[in-house]
XYZ file of C-alpha atoms in Angstrom:
228
model
C 0.016 -0.002 -0.009
C 1.235 3.455 -0.887
C 4.555 4.588 -2.299
C 7.646 6.538 -1.212
C 9.371 8.964 -3.552
C 12.695 10.907 -3.133
C 12.587 14.584 -2.309
C 11.621 17.044 -5.039
C 10.639 20.656 -4.205
C 8.074 20.737 -7.029
C 5.404 17.987 -6.998
C 2.954 17.295 -9.831
C -0.004 15.281 -8.666
C -2.039 13.706 -11.439
C -5.576 12.705 -10.352
C -7.784 10.457 -12.419
C -11.084 9.349 -10.843
C -13.927 7.204 -12.137
C -16.849 6.573 -9.831
C -20.135 4.591 -10.011
C -22.333 7.545 -9.236
C -22.259 11.338 -9.551
C -19.193 12.700 -7.809
C -19.817 15.453 -5.291
C -16.158 16.478 -4.753
C -12.541 15.257 -5.038
C -10.051 16.418 -2.450
C -6.265 16.262 -2.541
C -4.756 16.214 0.998
C -1.240 16.971 2.122
C -0.381 15.816 5.638
C -4.069 15.281 6.193
C -5.007 18.880 5.231
C -6.948 19.744 2.062
C -4.832 21.591 -0.503
C -7.119 21.297 -3.479
C -10.827 20.618 -3.941
C -12.287 19.741 -7.374
C -15.925 19.688 -8.344
C -17.071 17.825 -11.481
C -19.529 19.504 -13.856
C -23.122 20.135 -12.803
C -25.615 17.270 -12.818
C -27.329 18.687 -15.908
C -24.402 17.683 -18.078
C -25.378 15.038 -20.608
C -22.978 13.450 -23.106
C -24.564 10.374 -24.745
C -21.349 9.609 -26.670
C -19.837 8.264 -23.423
C -21.248 5.473 -21.233
C -23.941 6.381 -18.748
C -24.586 4.729 -15.332
C -28.000 3.570 -14.177
C -28.485 2.476 -10.584
C -31.360 0.189 -9.402
C -31.875 0.239 -5.586
C -34.404 -2.239 -4.136
C -35.640 -3.264 -0.690
C -37.541 -1.456 2.107
C -40.895 -2.998 3.229
C -42.905 -2.546 6.419
C -41.153 -0.520 9.106
C -41.895 -2.933 11.972
C -41.294 -6.076 9.999
C -38.220 -8.260 9.909
C -39.618 -10.232 6.986
C -37.113 -11.316 4.258
C -38.225 -10.359 0.747
C -37.026 -12.363 -2.267
C -36.199 -10.545 -5.419
C -36.127 -12.181 -8.866
C -35.824 -10.035 -11.962
C -34.483 -9.767 -15.463
C -33.061 -6.510 -16.675
C -33.139 -5.918 -20.416
C -31.455 -3.154 -22.424
C -33.328 -2.288 -25.604
C -31.472 -0.125 -28.067
C -28.277 0.065 -26.036
C -25.499 -2.110 -24.723
C -24.562 -3.320 -21.175
C -20.812 -2.701 -20.806
C -20.224 -3.426 -17.126
C -22.071 -3.783 -13.814
C -21.296 -3.183 -10.169
C -23.334 -4.916 -7.385
C -24.002 -3.052 -4.185
C -24.907 -6.014 -1.895
C -24.513 -6.078 1.892
C -24.082 -8.988 4.328
C -27.338 -8.626 6.199
C -29.683 -10.282 6.700
C -27.703 -13.449 7.436
C -29.327 -16.436 5.687
C -28.241 -20.047 5.396
C -29.723 -20.711 1.934
C -30.499 -17.345 0.223
C -27.700 -15.796 -1.818
C -27.380 -12.748 -4.064
C -26.769 -13.991 -7.661
C -26.164 -12.269 -11.005
C -26.447 -14.527 -14.021
C -27.040 -14.658 -17.792
C -24.918 -11.470 -18.335
C -24.903 -10.353 -21.956
C -24.726 -7.037 -23.796
C -28.519 -7.053 -23.693
C -28.886 -7.335 -19.954
C -28.657 -9.671 -16.945
C -30.677 -11.669 -14.391
C -30.691 -10.815 -10.674
C -31.710 -12.959 -7.684
C -31.489 -11.277 -4.325
C -33.140 -10.715 -0.936
C -33.600 -7.816 1.441
C -34.865 -7.194 4.924
C -34.860 -4.530 7.613
C -33.228 -7.173 9.883
C -29.486 -6.686 10.183
C -29.392 -3.911 7.526
C -26.056 -2.077 7.574
C -26.639 1.230 9.336
C -30.347 0.330 9.193
C -30.411 0.678 5.411
C -32.756 -2.070 4.265
C -31.758 -2.009 0.564
C -29.275 -3.377 -1.934
C -28.478 -2.089 -5.419
C -26.880 -2.763 -8.733
C -25.293 -0.196 -11.044
C -25.250 -0.706 -14.794
C -22.854 1.020 -17.147
C -24.567 1.369 -20.532
C -23.592 2.562 -23.943
C -26.904 4.165 -24.831
C -28.871 7.055 -26.272
C -31.998 8.999 -25.211
C -34.248 6.429 -26.939
C -32.727 3.409 -25.180
C -35.265 1.564 -23.047
C -34.595 -0.491 -19.917
C -37.114 -3.242 -19.209
C -37.432 -4.618 -15.688
C -39.317 -7.961 -15.562
C -39.977 -8.902 -11.957
C -41.109 -12.368 -10.795
C -40.568 -11.626 -7.075
C -41.596 -10.127 -4.740
C -44.509 -9.653 -7.212
C -44.893 -10.051 -10.950
C -44.672 -6.843 -12.878
C -42.998 -5.286 -15.925
C -41.602 -1.756 -15.875
C -40.300 0.039 -19.017
C -38.274 3.249 -18.669
C -36.816 5.362 -21.466
C -33.382 6.754 -20.630
C -34.435 10.194 -21.746
C -36.823 10.166 -18.798
C -34.208 8.915 -16.358
C -31.881 11.691 -17.470
C -34.296 14.149 -15.864
C -34.965 12.268 -12.619
C -35.511 8.967 -10.859
C -38.626 6.828 -10.459
C -39.894 5.112 -7.332
C -41.997 1.999 -7.790
C -43.887 -0.092 -5.195
C -44.328 -3.774 -5.859
C -47.911 -3.667 -4.439
C -50.487 -0.966 -3.845
C -49.552 -0.708 -0.127
C -47.305 2.260 0.645
C -45.133 0.085 2.993
C -44.542 -2.641 0.371
C -41.080 -3.594 -0.929
C -40.076 -1.013 -3.476
C -37.320 -0.065 -5.878
C -35.859 3.109 -7.266
C -34.616 3.437 -10.819
C -32.054 6.199 -10.289
C -31.414 9.352 -12.339
C -28.708 8.654 -14.892
C -25.109 9.548 -14.109
C -23.209 10.964 -17.076
C -19.465 10.709 -17.635
C -18.956 14.439 -16.887
C -20.397 13.753 -13.436
C -18.759 10.376 -12.577
C -15.296 11.003 -14.086
C -12.688 13.645 -13.454
C -9.053 14.147 -14.352
C -6.863 17.092 -13.286
C -3.377 18.165 -12.175
C -2.370 19.716 -8.833
C 1.011 21.329 -8.390
C 2.518 21.662 -4.889
C 5.870 22.795 -3.545
C 7.652 22.094 -0.222
C 11.084 22.326 1.378
C 13.082 19.711 3.301
C 11.923 20.766 6.748
C 9.636 17.711 6.977
C 8.494 14.664 5.156
C 5.149 15.198 3.341
C 2.455 12.694 2.358
C -0.388 13.048 -0.024
C -3.609 11.208 -0.764
C -6.917 11.725 -2.597
C -10.403 11.514 -1.079
C -13.507 11.142 -3.257
C -17.105 11.756 -2.087
C -19.952 10.596 -4.250
C -23.406 12.214 -4.174
C -24.809 9.029 -2.593
C -22.490 9.462 0.451
C -19.973 6.806 -0.481
C -16.279 7.590 -0.040
C -13.110 6.350 -1.647
C -9.430 6.981 -0.700
C -6.211 6.567 -2.596
C -3.182 4.966 -1.063
C -0.803 7.622 0.392
C 2.354 8.734 -1.250
C 5.285 9.941 0.883
C 7.799 12.472 -0.457
C 10.881 12.894 1.628
């Protein structure tokens, strides 16, 4: 972990970040103090020539219930291409038999089997999620074909999801298991590359690292680099 470099008075720090959601800010720290803060472009940026990221979050259910809900769905991409995916599973609730599974992955979509509960949810968050990186255009349609927790089909055009998310309940009850098809993240919002120049003398050894904060609250840190 990390790296050590010989002393140089002038330091050029190249930062290249790719997230799985809109990035709120990127911070470069020296000796644990922020020396530069970078903000990606505003959330209205939309460049369909580069891949977009779509996040599906599912779970919830009755507030007082510790029931475990099974999820079984097929996600189809019509008029676009699935390039990559990133699961956002958590360990709770502990189950002997149930497992989170992703299968039948093709450029046209994938299948997802999962389960959620308010019981043992990390930080009391009773959801899981999966993010899809798509090569797409405004007319691309994502089809969600659910078998569990209830049978339903949802079709969403990406031009709609570029404007905002959609919250869908699996039954008519307001406390039923639900899922959110998130607002699209465009490359200008989830990627950033820049250069920071810093100088220092030989009075002390310096160390640098990068901290990234996504809009969804997730953080990432680079390994530190010592210069001395």
